[in-house]
XYZ file of C-alpha atoms in Angstrom:
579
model
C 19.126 22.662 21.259
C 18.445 19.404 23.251
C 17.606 16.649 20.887
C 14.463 15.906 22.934
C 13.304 19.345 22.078
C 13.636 18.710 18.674
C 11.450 15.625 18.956
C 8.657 17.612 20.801
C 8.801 19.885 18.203
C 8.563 17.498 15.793
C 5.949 15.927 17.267
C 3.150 18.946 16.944
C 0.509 18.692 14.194
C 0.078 21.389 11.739
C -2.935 22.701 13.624
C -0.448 22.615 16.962
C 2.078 24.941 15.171
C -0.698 27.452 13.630
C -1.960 27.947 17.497
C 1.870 28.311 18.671
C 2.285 30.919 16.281
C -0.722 32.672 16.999
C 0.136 33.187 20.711
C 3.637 34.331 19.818
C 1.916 36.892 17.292
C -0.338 38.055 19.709
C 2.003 38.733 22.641
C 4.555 39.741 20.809
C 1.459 42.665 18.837
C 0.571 43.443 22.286
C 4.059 44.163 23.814
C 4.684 46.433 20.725
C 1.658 48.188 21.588
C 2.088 48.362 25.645
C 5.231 49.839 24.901
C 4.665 52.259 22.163
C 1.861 53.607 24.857
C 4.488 53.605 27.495
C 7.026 55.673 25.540
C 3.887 58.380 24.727
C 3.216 58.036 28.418
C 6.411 59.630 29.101
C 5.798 62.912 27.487
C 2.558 63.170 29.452
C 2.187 65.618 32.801
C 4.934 67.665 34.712
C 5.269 67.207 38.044
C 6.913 70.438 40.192
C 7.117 68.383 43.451
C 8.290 64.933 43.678
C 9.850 64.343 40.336
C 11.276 67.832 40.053
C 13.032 67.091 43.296
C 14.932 64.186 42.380
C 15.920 66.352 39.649
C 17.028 68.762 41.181
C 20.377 66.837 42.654
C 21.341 66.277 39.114
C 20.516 69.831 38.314
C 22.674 71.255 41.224
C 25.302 68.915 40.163
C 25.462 69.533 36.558
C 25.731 73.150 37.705
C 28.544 73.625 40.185
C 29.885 69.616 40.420
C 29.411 67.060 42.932
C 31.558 68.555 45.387
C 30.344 72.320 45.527
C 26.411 70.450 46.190
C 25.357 71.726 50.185
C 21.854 69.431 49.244
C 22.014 66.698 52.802
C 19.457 64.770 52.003
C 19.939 61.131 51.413
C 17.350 60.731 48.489
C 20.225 62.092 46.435
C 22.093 58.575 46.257
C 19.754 57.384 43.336
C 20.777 60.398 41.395
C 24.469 59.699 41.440
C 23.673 56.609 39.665
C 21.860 58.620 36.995
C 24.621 61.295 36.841
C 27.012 59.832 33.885
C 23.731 59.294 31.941
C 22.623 63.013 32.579
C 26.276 64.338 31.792
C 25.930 62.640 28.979
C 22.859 64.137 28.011
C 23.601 67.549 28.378
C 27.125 66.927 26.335
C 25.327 65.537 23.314
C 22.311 68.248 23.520
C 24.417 71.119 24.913
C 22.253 72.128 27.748
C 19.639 70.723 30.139
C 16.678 71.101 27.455
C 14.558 68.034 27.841
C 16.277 66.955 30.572
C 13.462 65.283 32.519
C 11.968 63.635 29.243
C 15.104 61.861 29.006
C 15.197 60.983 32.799
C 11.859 59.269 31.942
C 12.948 57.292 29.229
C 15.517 56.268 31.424
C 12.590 54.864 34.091
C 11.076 53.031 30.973
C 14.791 51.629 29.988
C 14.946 50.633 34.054
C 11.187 48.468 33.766
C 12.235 46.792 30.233
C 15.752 45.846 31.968
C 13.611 44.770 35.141
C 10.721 42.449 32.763
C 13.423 41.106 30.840
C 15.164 39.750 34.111
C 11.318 38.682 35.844
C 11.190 36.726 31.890
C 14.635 35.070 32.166
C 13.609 33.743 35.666
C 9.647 32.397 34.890
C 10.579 31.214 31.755
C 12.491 28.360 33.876
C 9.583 27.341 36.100
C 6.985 28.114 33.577
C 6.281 28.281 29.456
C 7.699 31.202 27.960
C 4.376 32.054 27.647
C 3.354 32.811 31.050
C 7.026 34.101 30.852
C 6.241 36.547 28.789
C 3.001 37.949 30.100
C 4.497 38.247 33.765
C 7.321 40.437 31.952
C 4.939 42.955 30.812
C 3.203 43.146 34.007
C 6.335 44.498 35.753
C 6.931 46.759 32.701
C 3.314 47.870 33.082
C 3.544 49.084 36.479
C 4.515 52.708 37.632
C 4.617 53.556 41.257
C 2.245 56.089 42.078
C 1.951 57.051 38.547
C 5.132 58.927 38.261
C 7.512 57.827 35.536
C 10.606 58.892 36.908
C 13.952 57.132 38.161
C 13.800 57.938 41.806
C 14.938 55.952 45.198
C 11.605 54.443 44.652
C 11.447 53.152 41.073
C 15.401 52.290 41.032
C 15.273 50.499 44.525
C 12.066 48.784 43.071
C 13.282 47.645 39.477
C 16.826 46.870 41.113
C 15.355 44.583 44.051
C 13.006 42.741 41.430
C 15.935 42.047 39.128
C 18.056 40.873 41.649
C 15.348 38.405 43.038
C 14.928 37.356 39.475
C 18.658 36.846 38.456
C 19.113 35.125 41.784
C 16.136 32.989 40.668
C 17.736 32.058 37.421
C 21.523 31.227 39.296
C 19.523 29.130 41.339
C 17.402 26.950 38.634
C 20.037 26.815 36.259
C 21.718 23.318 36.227
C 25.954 23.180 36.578
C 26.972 22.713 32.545
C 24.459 25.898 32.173
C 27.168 28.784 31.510
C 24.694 31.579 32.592
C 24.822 30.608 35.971
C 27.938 32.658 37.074
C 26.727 35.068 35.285
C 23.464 35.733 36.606
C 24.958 35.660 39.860
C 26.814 38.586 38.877
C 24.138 40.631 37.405
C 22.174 39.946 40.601
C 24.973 41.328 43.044
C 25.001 44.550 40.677
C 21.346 45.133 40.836
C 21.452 44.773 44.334
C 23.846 47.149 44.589
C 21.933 49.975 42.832
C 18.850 49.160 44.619
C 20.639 49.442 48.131
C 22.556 52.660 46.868
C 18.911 53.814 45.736
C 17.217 52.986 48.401
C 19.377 51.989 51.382
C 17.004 50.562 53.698
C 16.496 47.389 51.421
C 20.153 46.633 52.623
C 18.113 44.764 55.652
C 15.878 43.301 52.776
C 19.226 41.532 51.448
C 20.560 40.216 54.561
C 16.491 38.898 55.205
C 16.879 37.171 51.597
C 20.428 35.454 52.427
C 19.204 34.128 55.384
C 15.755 32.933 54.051
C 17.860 31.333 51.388
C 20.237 29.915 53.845
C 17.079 28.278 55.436
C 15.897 26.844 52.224
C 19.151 25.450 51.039
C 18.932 21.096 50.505
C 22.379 20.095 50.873
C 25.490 20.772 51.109
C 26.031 22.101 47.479
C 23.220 24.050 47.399
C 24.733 26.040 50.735
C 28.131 26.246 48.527
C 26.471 28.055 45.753
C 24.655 30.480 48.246
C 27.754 31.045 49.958
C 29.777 32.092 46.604
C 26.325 34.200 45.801
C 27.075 36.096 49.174
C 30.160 36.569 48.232
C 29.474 38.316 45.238
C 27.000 40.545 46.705
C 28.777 41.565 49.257
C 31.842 42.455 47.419
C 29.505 44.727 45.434
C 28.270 46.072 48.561
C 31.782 46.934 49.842
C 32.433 48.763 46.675
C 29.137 50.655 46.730
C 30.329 51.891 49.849
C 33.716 52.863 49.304
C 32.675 54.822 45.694
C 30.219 57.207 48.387
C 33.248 57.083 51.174
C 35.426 58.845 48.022
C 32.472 60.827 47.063
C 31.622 62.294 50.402
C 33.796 60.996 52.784
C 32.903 59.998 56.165
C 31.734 63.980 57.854
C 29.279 64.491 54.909
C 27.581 60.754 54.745
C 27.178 61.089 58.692
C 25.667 64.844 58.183
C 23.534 63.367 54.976
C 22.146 60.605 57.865
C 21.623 63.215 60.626
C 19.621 65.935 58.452
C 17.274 63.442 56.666
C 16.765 61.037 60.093
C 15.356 64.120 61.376
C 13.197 65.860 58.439
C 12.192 62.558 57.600
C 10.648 61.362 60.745
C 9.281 64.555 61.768
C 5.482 63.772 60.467
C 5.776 60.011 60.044
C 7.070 57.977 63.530
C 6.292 54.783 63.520
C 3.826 54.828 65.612
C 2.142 57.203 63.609
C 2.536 55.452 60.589
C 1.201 52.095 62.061
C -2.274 54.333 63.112
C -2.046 55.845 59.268
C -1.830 52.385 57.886
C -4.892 51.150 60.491
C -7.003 53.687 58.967
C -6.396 52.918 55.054
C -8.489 49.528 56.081
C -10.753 51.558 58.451
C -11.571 53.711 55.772
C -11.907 51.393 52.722
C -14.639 48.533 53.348
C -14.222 47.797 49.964
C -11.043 47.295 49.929
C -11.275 45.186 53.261
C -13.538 42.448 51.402
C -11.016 42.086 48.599
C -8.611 41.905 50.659
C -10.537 38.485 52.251
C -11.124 37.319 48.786
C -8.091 37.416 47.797
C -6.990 35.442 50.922
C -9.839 32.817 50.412
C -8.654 32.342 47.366
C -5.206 31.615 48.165
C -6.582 29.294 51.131
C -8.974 27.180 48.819
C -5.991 26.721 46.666
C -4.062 25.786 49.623
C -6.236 22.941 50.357
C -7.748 22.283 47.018
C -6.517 18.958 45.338
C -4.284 18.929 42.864
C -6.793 18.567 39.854
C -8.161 22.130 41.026
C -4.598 23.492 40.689
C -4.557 22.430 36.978
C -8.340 24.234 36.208
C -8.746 27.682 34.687
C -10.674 28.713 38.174
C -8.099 30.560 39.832
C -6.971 32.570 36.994
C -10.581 33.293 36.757
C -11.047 34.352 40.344
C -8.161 36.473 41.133
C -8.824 38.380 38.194
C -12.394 39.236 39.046
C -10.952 40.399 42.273
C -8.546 42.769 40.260
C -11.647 43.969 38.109
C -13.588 44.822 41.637
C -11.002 46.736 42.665
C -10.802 49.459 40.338
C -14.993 50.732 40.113
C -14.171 50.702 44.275
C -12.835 53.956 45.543
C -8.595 53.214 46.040
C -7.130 52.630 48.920
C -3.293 53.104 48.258
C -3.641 56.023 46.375
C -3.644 54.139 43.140
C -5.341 51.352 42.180
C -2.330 49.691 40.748
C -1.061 49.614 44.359
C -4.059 48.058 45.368
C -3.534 45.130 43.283
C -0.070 44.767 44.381
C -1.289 44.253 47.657
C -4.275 41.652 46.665
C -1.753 39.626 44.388
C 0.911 39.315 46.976
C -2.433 37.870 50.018
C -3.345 35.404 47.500
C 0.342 34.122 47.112
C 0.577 33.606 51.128
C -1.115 30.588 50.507
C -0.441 29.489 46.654
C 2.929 29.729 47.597
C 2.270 26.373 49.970
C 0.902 24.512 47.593
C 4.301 24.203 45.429
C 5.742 21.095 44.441
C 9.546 20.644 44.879
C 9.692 20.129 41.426
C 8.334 23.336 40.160
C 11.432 24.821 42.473
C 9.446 25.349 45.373
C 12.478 26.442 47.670
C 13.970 29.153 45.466
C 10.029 30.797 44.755
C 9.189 30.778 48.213
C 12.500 32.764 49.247
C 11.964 35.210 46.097
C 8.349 35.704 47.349
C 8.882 35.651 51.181
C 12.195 38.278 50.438
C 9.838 40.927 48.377
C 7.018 40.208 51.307
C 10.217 41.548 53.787
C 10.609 44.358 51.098
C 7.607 45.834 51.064
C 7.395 45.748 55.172
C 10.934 47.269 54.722
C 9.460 49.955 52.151
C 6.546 50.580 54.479
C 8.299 51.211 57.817
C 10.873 53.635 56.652
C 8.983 55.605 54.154
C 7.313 59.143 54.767
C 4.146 57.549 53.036
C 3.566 54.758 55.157
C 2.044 51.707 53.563
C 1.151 53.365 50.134
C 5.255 52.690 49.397
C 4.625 48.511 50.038
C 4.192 47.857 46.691
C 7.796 49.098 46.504
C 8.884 46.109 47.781
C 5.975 43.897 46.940
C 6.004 44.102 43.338
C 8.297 41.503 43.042
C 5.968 39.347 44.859
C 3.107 40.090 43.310
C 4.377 39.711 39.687
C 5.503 36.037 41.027
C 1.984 34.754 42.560
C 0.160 34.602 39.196
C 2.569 33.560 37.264
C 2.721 30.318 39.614
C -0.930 30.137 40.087
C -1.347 26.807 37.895
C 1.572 24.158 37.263
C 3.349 24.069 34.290
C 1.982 21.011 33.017
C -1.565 22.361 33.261
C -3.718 21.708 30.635
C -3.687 24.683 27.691
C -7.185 26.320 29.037
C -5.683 26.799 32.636
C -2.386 27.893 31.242
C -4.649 30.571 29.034
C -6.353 31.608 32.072
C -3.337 32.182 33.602
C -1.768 34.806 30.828
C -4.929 35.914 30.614
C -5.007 37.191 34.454
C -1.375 38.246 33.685
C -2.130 40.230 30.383
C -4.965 42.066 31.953
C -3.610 43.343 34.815
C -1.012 44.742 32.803
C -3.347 46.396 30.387
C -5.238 48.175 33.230
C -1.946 48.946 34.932
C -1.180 50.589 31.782
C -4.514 52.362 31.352
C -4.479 53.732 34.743
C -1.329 55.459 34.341
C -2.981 57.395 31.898
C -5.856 58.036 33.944
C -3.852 59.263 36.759
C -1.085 61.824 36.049
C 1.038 62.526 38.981
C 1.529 66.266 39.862
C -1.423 67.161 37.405
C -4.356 69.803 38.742
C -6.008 68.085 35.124
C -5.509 64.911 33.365
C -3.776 67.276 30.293
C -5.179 64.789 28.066
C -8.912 65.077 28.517
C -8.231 69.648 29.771
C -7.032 71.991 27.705
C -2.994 71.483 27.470
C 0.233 72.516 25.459
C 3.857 70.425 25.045
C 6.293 72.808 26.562
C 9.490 73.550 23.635
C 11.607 75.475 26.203
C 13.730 74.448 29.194
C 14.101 71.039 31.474
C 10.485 70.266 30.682
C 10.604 70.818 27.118
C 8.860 67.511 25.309
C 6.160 67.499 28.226
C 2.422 67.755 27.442
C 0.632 69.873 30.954
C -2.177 71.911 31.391
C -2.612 76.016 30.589
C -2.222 77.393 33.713
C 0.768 75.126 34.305
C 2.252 75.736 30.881
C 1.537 79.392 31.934
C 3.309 79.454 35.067
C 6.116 77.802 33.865
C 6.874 80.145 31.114
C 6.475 83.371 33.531
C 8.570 82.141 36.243
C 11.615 80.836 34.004
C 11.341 84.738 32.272
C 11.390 86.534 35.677
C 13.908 84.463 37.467
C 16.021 84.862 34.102
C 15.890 88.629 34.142
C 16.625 88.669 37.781
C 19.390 85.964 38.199
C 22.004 83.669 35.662
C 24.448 80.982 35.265
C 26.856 82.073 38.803
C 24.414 82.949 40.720
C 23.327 81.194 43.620
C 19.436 81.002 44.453
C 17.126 79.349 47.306
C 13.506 78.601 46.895
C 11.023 79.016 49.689
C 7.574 76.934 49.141
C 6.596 73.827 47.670
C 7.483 73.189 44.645
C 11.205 72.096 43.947
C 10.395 72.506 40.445
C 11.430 76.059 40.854
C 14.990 75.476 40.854
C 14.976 73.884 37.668
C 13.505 76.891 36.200
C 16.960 79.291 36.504
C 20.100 78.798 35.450
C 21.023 79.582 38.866
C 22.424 77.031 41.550
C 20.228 75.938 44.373
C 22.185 77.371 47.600
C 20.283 75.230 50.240
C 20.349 72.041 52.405
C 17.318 70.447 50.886
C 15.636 71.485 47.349
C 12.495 69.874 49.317
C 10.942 72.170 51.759
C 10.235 70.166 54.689
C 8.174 73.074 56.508
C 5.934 73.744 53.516
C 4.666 70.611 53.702
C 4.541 69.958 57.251
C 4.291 73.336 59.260
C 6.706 72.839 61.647
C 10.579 71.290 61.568
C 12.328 69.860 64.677
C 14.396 72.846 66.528
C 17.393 71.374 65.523
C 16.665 71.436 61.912
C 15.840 75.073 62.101
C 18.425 75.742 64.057
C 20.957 73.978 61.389
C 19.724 76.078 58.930
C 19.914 79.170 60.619
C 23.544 78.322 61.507
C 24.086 77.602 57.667
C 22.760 81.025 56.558
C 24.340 83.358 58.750
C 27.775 82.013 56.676
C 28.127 84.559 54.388
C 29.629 82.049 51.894
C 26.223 80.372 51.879
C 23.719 83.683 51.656
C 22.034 83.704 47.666
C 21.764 85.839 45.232
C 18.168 85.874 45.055
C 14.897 84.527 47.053
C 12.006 83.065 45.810
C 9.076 82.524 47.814
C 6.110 80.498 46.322
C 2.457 80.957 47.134
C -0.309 79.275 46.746
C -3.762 77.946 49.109
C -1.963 75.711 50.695
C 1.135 77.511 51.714
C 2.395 77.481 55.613
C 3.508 80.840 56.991
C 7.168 80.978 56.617
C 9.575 78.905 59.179
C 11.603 81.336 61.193
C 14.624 80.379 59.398
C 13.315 81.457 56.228
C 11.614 85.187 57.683
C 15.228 85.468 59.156
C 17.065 85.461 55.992
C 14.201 87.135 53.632
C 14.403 90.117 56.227
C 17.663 91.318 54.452
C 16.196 91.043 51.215
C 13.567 93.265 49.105
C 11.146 92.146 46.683
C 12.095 92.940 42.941
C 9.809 90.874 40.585
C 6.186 88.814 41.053
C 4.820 85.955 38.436
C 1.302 85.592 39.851
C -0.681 82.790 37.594
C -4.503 81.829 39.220
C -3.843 80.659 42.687
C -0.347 80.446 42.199
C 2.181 83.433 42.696
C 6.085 83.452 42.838
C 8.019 86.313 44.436
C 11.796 87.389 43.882
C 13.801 89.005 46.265
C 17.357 90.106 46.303
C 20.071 91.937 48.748
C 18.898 95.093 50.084
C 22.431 96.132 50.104
């Protein structure tokens, strides 16, 4: 430890040292409890669409192998980085029970790695303190309310660490060992983020050049160059692990087939109209929106003594608390802070002084801005998926809201704004569960013992579905057989021990009505192989089921029905060869 340390240390009274320790006791009582309620959160809700999906890649593959999977949709590139974990898994435990309880501890493992990485980097342009409370902020915050490692939640966490560790590189001084090494870890979590999610790839190159821009002197340009270095020989090995995964036909079909089913519903003209009408729709939101920019301009142009007052802690957090009694915009209000957190900081972020590493905080701010443009543009869902990108920036703007030499009120404020909006991140992913009918914790519910869902707390009727369908499709087909599902929920393949025998365990039509005549086409082409013709059909039901695509009456025509699970509005239907 510096000596100089040791003199400030020194230096505290008694009464100093009791108040330290306080603080430290109370973070540190509060992180034990945020994440003992995060770890119960995980065994909350089961979701049949969205997390079931990304599932069901690892599913298929833990099944037949990588290389017998016909799945061409590019969403499966964040499950290859989950698949030595999985096989893993289902060594040690023998089969797939629990299988998506363990995915979700892997999410949680993902947002401690992530706050550990947004700690390392405040703690060198603020206390530890502020440090600290910005860390559980990012742990705090799940996407939508679904706790599971998709292209969203790995491209998130993975972007935010690699703005962080670049952070750290950047602030450290020369004699500091770290450095290299942060570099390092930064060029591997950009890796898995682009892998994850490779659109952010253009969120990179944005961030090099940004940082290119920012860069002093000579020796600052040196380091970035050596930083690019490392990234992109990352980047080039990313690539070549998919090229001997999939070689060059399959990647180009994987592009083809989701370009198309992706940007069926969503152009981007349409999503620019969809994104218009979230503020068209939400007055509410619209005036926090303003406040949270006149806040950022008052700072802007306040003096510096206002900078170094407990006001704008104060005032960004009652914006926070006047977003949730108002009726969400993004879906979920945590998403709706993102977005008020990151319009404050397009103005604090001016009002740096070089000291407080201005340069390196504006490009880690300005890069997640890019991101969540990035995340918002190529997405199905429009602008609800910015905070995708802009939770790095919004974890950044109050953790820089006062200077670090602000007096101990302001620098209260501050954790205090920090600490909140983690604790009502955390409360409202318990009072939104994604893929839930029911909050199972305030209807009746039961923790499903059997199967991939086994561990999970869901309602009755879900519970009861569940159950049926897994003993009908296991009288009807096994471990060998091959199986397609026709409906909504993906969940159904990870129901049988069958293999999914499709292009996509997501089905496009059910959710949209319609495909592109190509797509339907392609999979007409790829049924009429006998290779690729299942063992058994399942069609899915429910109120808001679409009249089958022609693809699908085309093949069910040479099957007959055999077996029918019908639970309340939902009803699942099993066909197999007629010869």
């Amino acid at each position: 430890m510096p000596r100089c340390s040791a003199v400030q240390i020194s230096d505290l009274t008694e009464p100093q040292l009791h108040g330290l320790g306080a603080i430290w006791f109370g973070l540190l009582g509060l992180s034990v409890i945020v994440l003992a309620s995060l770890a119960y959160r995980m065994t909350i809700g089961v979701d049949l669409f969205d997390e079931a999906c990304y599932a069901t890649f690892l599913d298929g593959w833990l099944k037949d192998g990588l290389r017998h999977s016909e799945n061409l949709v590019v969403h499966q590139a964040s499950a290859l980085l989950l698949l030595p974990a999985a096989h893993l898994y289902t060594w040690l435990v023998g089969s797939e029970r629990g299988l998506i309880l363990f995915l979700r501890f892997i999410f949680l493992a993902m947002a401690a790695i992530a706050s550990l990485c947004q700690y390392w980097f405040i703690s060198r342009v603020r206390g530890t303190a502020v440090a600290w409370s910005s860390a559980l902020l990012v742990l705090c915050f799940i996407p939508f309310s679904l706790p599971a490692p998709s292209y969203n939640t790995i491209g998130m966490f993975g972007m935010l660490s690699a703005l962080a560790l670049f952070g750290v590189a950047a602030l450290q001084r020369a004699r500091n060992q770290y450095r290299v090494v942060a570099a390092i870890l930064s060029g591997l979590a950009w890796i898995a983020a682009v892998i994850a999610y490779p659109t952010l790839s253009v969120v990179l190159l944005a961030f090099l050049a940004l940082a290119l821009i920012a860069a002093r002197n000579r020796s600052e340009r040196l380091h970035l160059l050596g930083y690019a270095i490392i990234c992109l020989f990352f980047q080039l090995c990313g690539a070549w692990l998919l090229l001997q995964l999939y070689g060059w036909t399959r990647i180009w079909q994987i592009l083809e087939f989701s370009s198309i089913t992706l940007q069926n519903s969503e152009y981007l003209s349409a999503k620019l109209a969809r994104s218009r009408d979230i503020f068209a729709n939400h007055p509410a939101f619209d005036v926090l929106c303003l406040a949270s920019a006149a806040v950022g301009i008052w700072l802007l142009v306040a003096t510096r003594h206002r900078h170094r007052d407990v006001w704008p802690a104060l005032l960004v957090f009652a914006i926070i608390l006047a977003s949730f009694p108002a009726e969400t915009a993004l879906w979920f209000h945590p998403h709706d802070v993102v977005v008020l957190l990151a319009l404050v900081g397009l103005f604090v972020m001016g009002s740096f002084d070089s000291a407080e590493g201005e340069p390196v905080i504006r490009v880690i701010y300005l890069a997640s801005l890019v991101a969540g443009l990035v995340t918002s543009v190529t997405s199905a869902n429009g602008f609800y998926n910015f905070p995708i990108g802009g939770l790095a920036a919004a974890a950044l703007v109050p953790a820089m809201l006062v200077p670090r030499d602000a007096p101990g009120q302001a620098i209260a404020g501050q954790c205090g704004l920090l600490l909140g909006t983690a604790v009502l991140f955390c409360i409202s992913a318990f009072a939104s569960i994604y893929g839930e009918a029911a909050n199972p914790l305030t209807a009746p519910a039961v923790r499903i013992r059997d199967g991939v869902f086994a561990g999970l707390l869901t309602t009755m009727d879900q519970a009861a579905f569940i159950a049926a369908a897994t003993a009908a499709l296991g009288r009807e087909v096994g471990r060998g057989n091959t199986i397609v599902v026709m409906g909504r929920p993906p969940g159904i393949y990870l129901l049988t021990d069958a293999s999914p025998m499709t292009l996509s365990t997501w089905d496009f039509w059910q959710f949209y009505g319609s495909l592109p005549p190509k797509v339907n086409a392609w999979t007409e082409t790829f049924y009429r192989n006998p290779a690729h013709r299942p063992d058994v059909v399942a069609v899915f039901s429910d109120p808001q089921t679409y009249p089958l695509a022609p693809w699908a009456r085309s093949l069910l025509a040479e099957y007959a029905a055999v077996d029918l699970v019908s639970i309340g509005a939902r009803s699942l239907s099993i066909y197999k060869p007629v010869n």
